[in-house]
mmCIF file of C-alpha atoms and ligand atoms in Angstrom:
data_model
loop_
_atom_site.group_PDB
_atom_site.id
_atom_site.type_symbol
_atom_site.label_atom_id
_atom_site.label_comp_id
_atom_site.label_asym_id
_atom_site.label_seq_id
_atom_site.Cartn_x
_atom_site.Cartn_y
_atom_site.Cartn_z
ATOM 1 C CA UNK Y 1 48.241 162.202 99.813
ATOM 2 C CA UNK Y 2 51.431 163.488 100.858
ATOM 3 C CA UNK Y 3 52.783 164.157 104.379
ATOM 4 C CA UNK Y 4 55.365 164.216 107.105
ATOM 5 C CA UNK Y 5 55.925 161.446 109.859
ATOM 6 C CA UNK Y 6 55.767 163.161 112.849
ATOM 7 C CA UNK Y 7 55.879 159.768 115.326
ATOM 8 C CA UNK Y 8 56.868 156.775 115.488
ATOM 9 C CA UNK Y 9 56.085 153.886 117.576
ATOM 10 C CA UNK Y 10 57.238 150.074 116.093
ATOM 11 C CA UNK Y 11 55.850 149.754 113.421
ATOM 12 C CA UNK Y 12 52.940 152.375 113.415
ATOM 13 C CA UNK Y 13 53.494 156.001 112.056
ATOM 14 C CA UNK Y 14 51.520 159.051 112.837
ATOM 15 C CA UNK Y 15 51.312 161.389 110.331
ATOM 16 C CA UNK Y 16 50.979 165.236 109.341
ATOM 17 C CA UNK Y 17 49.117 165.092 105.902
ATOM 18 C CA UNK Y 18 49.547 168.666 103.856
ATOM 19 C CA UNK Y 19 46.164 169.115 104.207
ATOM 20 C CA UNK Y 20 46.997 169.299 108.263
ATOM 21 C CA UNK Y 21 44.913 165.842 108.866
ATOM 22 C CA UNK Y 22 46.950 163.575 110.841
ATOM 23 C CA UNK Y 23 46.467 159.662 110.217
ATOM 24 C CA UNK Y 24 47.868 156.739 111.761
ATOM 25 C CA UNK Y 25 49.872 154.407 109.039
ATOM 26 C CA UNK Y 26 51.491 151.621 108.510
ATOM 27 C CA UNK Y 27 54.415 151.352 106.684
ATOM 28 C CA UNK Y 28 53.594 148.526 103.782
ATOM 29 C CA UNK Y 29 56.611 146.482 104.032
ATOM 30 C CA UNK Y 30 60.037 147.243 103.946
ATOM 31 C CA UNK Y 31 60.611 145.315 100.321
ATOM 32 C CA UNK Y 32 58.230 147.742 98.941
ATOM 33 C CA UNK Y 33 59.443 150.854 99.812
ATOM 34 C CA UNK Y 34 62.796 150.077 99.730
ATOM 35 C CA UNK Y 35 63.679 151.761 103.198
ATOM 36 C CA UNK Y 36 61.302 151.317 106.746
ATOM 37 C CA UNK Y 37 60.371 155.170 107.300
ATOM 38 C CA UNK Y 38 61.148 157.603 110.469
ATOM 39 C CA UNK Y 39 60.353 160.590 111.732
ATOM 40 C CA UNK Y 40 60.843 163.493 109.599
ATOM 41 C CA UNK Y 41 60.380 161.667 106.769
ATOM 42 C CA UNK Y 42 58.202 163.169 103.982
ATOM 43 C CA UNK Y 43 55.618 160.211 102.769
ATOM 44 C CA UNK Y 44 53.226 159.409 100.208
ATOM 45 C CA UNK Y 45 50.550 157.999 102.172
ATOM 46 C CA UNK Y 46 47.495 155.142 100.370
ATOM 47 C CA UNK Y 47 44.078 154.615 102.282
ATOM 48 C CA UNK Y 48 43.531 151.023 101.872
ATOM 49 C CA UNK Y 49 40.130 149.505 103.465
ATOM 50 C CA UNK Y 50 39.851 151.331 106.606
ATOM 51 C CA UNK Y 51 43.720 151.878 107.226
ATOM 52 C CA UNK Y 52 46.140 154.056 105.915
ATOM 53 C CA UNK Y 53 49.591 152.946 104.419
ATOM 54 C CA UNK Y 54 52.597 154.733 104.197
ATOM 55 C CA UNK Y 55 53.336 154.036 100.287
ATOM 56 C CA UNK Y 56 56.680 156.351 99.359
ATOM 57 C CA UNK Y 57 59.531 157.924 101.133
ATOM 58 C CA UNK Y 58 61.237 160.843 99.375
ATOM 59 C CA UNK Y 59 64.790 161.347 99.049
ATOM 60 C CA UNK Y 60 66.479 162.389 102.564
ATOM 61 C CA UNK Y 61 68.784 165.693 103.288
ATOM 62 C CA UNK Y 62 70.033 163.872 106.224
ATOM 63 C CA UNK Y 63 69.566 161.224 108.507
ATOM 64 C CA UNK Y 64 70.185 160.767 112.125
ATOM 65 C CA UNK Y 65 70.291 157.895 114.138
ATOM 66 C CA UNK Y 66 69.669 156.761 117.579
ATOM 67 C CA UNK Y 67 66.410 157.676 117.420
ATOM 68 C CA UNK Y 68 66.742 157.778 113.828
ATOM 69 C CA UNK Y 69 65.154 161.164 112.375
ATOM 70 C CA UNK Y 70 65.594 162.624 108.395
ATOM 71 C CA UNK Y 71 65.027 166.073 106.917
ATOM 72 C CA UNK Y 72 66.458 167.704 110.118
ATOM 73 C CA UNK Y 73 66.402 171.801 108.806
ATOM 74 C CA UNK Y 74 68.424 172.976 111.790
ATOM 75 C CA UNK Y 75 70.847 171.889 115.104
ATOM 76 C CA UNK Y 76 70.329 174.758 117.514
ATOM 77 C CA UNK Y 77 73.705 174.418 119.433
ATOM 78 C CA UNK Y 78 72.343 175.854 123.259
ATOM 79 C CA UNK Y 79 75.660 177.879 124.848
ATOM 80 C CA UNK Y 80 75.555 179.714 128.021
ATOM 81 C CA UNK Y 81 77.094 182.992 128.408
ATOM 82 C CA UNK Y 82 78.184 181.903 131.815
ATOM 83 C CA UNK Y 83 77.221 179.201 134.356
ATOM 84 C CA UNK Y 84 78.454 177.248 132.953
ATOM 85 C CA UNK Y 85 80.755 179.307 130.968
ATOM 86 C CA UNK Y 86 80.553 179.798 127.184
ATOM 87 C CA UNK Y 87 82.962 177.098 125.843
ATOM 88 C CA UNK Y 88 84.112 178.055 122.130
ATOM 89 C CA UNK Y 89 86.158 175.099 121.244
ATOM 90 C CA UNK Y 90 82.726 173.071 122.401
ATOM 91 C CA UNK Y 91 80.651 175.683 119.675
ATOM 92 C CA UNK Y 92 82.893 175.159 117.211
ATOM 93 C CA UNK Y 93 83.220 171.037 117.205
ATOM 94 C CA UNK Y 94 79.305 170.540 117.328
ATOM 95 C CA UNK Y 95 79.004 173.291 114.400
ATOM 96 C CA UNK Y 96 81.865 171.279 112.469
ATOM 97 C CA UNK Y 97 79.741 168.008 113.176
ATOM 98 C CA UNK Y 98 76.481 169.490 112.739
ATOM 99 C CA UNK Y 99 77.546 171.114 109.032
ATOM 100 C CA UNK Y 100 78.624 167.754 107.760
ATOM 101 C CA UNK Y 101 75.351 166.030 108.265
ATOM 102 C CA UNK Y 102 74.011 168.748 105.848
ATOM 103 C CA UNK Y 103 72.054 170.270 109.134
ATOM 104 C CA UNK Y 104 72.129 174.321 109.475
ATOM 105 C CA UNK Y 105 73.719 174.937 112.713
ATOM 106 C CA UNK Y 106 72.297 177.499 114.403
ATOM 107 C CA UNK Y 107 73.635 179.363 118.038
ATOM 108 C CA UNK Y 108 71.717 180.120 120.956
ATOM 109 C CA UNK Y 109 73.480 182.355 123.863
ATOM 110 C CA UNK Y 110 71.607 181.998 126.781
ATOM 111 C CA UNK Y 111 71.479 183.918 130.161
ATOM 112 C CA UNK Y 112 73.042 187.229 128.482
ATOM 113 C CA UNK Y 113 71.461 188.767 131.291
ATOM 114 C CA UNK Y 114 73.925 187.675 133.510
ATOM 115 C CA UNK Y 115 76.766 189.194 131.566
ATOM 116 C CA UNK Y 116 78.067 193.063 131.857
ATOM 117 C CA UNK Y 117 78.465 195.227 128.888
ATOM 118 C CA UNK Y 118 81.823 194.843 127.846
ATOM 119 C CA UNK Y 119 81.784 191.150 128.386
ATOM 120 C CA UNK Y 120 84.244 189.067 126.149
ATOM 121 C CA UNK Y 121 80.799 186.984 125.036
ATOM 122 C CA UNK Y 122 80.474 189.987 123.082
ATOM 123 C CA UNK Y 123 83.411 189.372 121.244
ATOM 124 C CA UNK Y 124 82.480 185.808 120.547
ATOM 125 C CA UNK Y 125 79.062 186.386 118.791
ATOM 126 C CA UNK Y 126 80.213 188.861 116.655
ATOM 127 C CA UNK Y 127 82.846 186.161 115.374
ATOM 128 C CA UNK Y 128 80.395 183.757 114.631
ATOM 129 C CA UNK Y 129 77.978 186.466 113.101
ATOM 130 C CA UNK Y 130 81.155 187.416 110.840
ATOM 131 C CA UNK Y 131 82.004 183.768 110.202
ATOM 132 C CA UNK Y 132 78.443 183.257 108.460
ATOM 133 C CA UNK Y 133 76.480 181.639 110.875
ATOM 134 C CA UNK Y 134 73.169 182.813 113.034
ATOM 135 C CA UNK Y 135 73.556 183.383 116.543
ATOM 136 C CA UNK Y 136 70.153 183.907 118.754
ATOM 137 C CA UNK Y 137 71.055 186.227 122.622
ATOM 138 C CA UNK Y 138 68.631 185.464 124.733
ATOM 139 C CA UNK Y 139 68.309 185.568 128.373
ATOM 140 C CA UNK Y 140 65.698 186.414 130.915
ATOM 141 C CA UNK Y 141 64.858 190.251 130.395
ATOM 142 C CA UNK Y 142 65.612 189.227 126.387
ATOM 143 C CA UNK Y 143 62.722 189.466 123.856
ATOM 144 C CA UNK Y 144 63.951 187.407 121.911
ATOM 145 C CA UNK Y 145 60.700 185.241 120.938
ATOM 146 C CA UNK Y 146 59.703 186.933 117.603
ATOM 147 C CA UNK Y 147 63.290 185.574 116.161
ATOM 148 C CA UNK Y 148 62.960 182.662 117.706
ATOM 149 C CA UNK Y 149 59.719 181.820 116.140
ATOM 150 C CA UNK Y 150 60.664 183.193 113.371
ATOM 151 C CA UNK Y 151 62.943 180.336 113.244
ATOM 152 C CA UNK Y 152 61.252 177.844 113.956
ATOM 153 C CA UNK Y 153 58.379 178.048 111.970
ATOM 154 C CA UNK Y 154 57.913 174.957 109.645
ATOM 155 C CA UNK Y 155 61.063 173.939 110.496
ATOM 156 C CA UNK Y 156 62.078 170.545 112.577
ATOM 157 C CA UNK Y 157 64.987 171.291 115.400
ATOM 158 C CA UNK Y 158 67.055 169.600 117.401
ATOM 159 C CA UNK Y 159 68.877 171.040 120.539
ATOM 160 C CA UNK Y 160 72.151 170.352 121.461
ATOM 161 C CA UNK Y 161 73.914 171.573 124.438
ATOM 162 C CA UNK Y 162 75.480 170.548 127.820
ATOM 163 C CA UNK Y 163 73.035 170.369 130.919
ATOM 164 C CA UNK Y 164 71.728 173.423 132.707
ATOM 165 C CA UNK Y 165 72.483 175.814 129.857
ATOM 166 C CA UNK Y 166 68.710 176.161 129.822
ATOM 167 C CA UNK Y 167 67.299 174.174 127.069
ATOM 168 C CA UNK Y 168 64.445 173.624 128.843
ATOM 169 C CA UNK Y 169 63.995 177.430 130.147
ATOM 170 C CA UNK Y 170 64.035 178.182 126.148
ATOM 171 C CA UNK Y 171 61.222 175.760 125.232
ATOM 172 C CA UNK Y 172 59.038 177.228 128.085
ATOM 173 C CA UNK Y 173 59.523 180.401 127.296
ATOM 174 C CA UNK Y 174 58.365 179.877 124.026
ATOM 175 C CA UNK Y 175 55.890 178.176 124.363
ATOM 176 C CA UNK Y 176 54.079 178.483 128.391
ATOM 177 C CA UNK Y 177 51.787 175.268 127.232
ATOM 178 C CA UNK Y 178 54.611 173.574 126.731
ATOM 179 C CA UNK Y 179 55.517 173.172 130.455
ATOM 180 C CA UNK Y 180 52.773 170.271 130.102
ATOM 181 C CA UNK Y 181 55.549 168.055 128.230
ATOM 182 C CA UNK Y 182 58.936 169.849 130.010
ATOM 183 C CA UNK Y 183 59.378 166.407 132.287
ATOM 184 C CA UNK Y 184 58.987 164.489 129.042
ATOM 185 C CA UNK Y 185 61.537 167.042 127.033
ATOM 186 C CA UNK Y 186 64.016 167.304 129.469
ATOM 187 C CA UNK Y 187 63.893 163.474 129.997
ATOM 188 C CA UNK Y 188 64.004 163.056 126.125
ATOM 189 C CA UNK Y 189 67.145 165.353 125.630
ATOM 190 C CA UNK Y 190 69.141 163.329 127.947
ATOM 191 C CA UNK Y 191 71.440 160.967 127.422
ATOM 192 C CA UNK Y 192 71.105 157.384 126.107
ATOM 193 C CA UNK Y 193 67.619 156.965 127.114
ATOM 194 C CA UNK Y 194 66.331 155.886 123.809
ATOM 195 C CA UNK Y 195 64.942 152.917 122.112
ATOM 196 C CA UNK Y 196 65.773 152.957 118.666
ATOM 197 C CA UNK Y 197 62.017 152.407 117.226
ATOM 198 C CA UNK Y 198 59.892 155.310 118.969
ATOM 199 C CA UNK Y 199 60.678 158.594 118.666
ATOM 200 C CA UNK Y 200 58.698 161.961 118.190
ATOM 201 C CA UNK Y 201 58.399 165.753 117.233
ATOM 202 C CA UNK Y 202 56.979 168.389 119.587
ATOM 203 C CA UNK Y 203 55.190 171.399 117.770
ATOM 204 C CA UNK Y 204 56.264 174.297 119.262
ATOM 205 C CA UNK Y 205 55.795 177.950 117.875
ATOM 206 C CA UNK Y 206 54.807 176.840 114.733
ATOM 207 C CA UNK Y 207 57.718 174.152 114.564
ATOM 208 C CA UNK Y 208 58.879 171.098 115.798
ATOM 209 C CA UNK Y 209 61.373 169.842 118.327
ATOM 210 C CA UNK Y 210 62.933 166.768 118.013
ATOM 211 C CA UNK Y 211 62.960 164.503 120.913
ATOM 212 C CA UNK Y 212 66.761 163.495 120.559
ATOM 213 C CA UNK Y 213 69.587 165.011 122.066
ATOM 214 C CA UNK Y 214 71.149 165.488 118.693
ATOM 215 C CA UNK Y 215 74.485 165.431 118.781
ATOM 216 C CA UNK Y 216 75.164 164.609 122.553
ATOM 217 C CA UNK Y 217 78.781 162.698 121.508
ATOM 218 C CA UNK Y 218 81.739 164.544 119.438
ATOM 219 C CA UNK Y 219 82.168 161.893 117.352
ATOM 220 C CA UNK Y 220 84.540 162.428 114.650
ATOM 221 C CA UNK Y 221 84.623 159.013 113.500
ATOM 222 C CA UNK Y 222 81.962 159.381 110.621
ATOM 223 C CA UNK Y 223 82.917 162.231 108.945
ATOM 224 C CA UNK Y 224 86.056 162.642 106.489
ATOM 225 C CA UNK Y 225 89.028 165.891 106.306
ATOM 226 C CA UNK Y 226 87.313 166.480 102.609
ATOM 227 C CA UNK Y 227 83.870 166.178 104.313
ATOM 228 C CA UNK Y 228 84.715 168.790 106.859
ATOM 229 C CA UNK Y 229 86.798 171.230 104.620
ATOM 230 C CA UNK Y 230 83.692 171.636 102.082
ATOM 231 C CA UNK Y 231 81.096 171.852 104.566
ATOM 232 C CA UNK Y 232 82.053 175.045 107.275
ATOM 233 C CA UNK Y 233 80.117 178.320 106.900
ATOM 234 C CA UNK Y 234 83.495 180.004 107.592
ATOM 235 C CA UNK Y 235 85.489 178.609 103.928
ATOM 236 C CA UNK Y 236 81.991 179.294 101.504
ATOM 237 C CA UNK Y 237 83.510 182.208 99.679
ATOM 238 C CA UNK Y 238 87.252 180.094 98.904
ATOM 239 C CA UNK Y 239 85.748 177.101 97.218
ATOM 240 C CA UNK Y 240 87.438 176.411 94.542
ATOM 241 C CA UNK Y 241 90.272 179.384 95.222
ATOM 242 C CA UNK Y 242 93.143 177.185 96.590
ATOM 243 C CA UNK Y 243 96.008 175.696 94.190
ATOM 244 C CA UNK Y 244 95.281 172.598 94.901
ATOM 245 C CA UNK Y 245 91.542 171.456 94.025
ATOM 246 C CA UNK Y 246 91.558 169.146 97.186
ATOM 247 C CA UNK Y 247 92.795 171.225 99.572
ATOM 248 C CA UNK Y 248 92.314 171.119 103.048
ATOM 249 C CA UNK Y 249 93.275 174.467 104.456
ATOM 250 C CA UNK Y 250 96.231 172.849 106.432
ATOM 251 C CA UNK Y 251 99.973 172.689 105.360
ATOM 252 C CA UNK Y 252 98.895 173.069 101.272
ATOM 253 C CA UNK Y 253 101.110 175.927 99.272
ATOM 254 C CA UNK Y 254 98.693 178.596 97.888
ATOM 255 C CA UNK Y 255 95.581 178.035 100.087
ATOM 256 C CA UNK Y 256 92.678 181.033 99.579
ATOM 257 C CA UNK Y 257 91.747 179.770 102.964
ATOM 258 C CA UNK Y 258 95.474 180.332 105.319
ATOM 259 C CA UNK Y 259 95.398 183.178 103.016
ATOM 260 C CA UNK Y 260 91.695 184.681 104.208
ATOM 261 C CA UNK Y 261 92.958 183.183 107.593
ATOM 262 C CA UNK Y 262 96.289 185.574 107.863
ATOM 263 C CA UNK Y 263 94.125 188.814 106.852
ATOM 264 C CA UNK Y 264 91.928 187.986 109.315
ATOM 265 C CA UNK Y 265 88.651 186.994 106.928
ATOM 266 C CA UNK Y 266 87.968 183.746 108.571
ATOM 267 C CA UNK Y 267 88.215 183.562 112.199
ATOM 268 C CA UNK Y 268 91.661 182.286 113.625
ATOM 269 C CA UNK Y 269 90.388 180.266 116.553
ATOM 270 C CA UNK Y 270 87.475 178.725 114.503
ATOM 271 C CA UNK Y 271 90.400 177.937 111.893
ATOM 272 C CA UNK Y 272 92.649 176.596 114.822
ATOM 273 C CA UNK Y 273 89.929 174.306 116.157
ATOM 274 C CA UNK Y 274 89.015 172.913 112.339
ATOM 275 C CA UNK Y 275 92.925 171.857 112.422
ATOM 276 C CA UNK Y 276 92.625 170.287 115.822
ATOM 277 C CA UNK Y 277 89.640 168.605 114.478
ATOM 278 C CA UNK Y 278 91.298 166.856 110.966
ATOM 279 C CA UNK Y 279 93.739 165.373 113.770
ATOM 280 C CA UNK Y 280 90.845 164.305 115.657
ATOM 281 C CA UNK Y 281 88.885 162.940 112.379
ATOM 282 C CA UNK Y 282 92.465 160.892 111.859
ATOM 283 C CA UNK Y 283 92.398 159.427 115.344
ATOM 284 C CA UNK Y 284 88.460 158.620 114.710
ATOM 285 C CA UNK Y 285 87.816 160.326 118.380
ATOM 286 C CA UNK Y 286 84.823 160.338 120.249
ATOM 287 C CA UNK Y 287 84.124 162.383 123.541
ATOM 288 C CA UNK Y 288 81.138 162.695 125.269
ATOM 289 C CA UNK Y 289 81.005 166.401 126.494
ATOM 290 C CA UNK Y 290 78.845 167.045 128.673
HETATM 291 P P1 GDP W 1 68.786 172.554 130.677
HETATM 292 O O1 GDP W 1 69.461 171.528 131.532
HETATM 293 O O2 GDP W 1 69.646 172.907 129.510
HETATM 294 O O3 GDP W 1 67.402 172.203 130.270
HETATM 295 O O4 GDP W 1 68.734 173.901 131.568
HETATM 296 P P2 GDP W 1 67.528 174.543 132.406
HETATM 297 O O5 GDP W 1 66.528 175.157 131.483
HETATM 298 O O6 GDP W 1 67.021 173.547 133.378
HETATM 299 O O7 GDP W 1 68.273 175.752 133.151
HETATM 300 C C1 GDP W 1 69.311 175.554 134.104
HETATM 301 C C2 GDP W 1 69.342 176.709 135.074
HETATM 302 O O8 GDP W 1 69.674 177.929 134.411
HETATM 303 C C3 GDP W 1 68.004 176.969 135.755
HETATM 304 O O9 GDP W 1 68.269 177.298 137.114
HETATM 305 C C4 GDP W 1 67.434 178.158 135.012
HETATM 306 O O10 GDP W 1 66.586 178.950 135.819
HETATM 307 C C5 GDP W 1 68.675 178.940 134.634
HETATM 308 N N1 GDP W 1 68.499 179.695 133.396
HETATM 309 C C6 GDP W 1 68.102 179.218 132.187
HETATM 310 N N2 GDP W 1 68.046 180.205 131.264
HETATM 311 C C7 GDP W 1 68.443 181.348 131.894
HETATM 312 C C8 GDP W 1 68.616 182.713 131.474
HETATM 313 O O11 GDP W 1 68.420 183.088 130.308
HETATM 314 N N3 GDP W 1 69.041 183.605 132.434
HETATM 315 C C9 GDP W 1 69.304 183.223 133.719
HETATM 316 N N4 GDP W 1 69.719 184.157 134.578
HETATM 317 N N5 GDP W 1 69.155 181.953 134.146
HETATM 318 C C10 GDP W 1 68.730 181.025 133.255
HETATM 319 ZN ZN1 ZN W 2 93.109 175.584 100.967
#
């Protein structure tokens, strides 16, 4: 029988079977399998006597630690329009960090009912839109739930965003059942409140949440300039067009990138912030934001 773990507590794993049973399992030693499994993790799972054993864990797309979670499809990155005010630089370091965990990064704009018309926000999500990656507006007279179930369907998320940019609003509106859990969410996509051995998905419209607050740190010291340069949304159509086969867009002769950069292809600021953040990959910096 195969599966996903959807829970974990120590040593015991709850899990979603395809056939949309969910068992409690064991993992049968570590030896065994090789690695212990966590949440997200797609498993083979044995019954045994009365019990159920976790027997295989398939190949990862990513891993996260602290609570440790695999097979994450998607980072929504949660931005106010305003209140607090929409921080680009802050968009554009999670997406960098988000991108080279092999995560989709995805944007949420939240309380667009607050802005007027001719707002510079504007401005911003068309940038993004243009620079390849999905951005959700949503605010309180928004109707934005058939897109946003639309992507979350099937799919496990995490949220990521400073405090009282309304991550919480979001999963209420979504889902009115959910307010049952909110305390537990909101608690859960905090800060630093985590063991490192229990950790859980929330099904919501179709999906699941991830009870972690993702990428709460800017932490720059585990990914590399190569890492970075082959991972943004912004550079996929100039693989492979600069002179030098390991370029990295910054003082390189012949780069597709400057080049896509100067005719104003790729986004300036996002291409001034992935600069800023090779310097900040060298220094191995790590910020807390929020
Ligand atoms: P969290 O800390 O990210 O979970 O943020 P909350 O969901 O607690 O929201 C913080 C504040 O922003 C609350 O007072 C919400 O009512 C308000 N808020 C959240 N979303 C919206 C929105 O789309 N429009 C407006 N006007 N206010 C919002
Ligand atoms: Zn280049």
């Amino acid at each position: 029988m195969q599966g996903r773990v959807i829970k974990q507590i120590s040593n015991r794993y709850t899990v979603l079977l395809d056939d949309q049973q969910i068992k409690t399992c064991i993992a049968r030693g570590k030896l065994r399998l090789g690695i212990s499994p966590v949440v997200g993790d797609f498993v083979d799972v044995q019954k045994f006597d009365d019990k159920y054993g976790i027997e295989k864990v398939y190949q990862r797309t990513n891993y996260l630690q602290r609570p440790p979670i695999a097979n994450v499809d998607q980072a929504i990155v949660v931005m106010s329009a305003v209140n607090p005010p929409f921080s680009p630089i802050l968009v554009d370091q999670l997406i960098f960090l988000i991108s080279c965990e092999n995560i989709e990064p995805i944007i949420l704009v939240t309380k667009m009912d607050l802005v007027k018309a001719d707002d510079v926000i504007f401005d911003y999500i068309a940038d993004y839109r243009h620079g390849g990656y999905q951005v959700i507006i949503s605010g309180k007279d928004t109707n934005d739930l058939p897109a946003l179930e639309i992507l979350l369907k099937d799919k496990i998320s995490v949220l990521t965003g400073q405090s009282g940019v309304g991550k919480s609003s979001f999963l209420n509106r979504l889902d009115p059942s959910f307010k049952l859990v909110t305390q537990e969410i909101s608690h859960a996509l905090g800060r630093g409140k985590h063991t490192t051995r229990n950790s859980e998905l929330y099904a919501i419209a179709g999906g699941w949440i991830a009870d972690t607050p993702g990428f709460s740190k800017l932490d720059f010291s585990m990914i590399t300039k190569e890492r970075l340069a082959a991972s943004l949304k912004d550079f996929n159509d100039y693989h492979g067009k600069c002179r030098f086969r390991d370029c990295l867009h910054d003082k390189e002769p012949g780069c597709a990138v400057k080049e896509a950069v100067d005719q104003k292809m790729i986004s300036a600021s996002r291409y001034q912030h992935y600069i800023e953040c090779l310097q900040y990959i060298e220094e191995g910096r790590k910020t807390n934001y929020d």
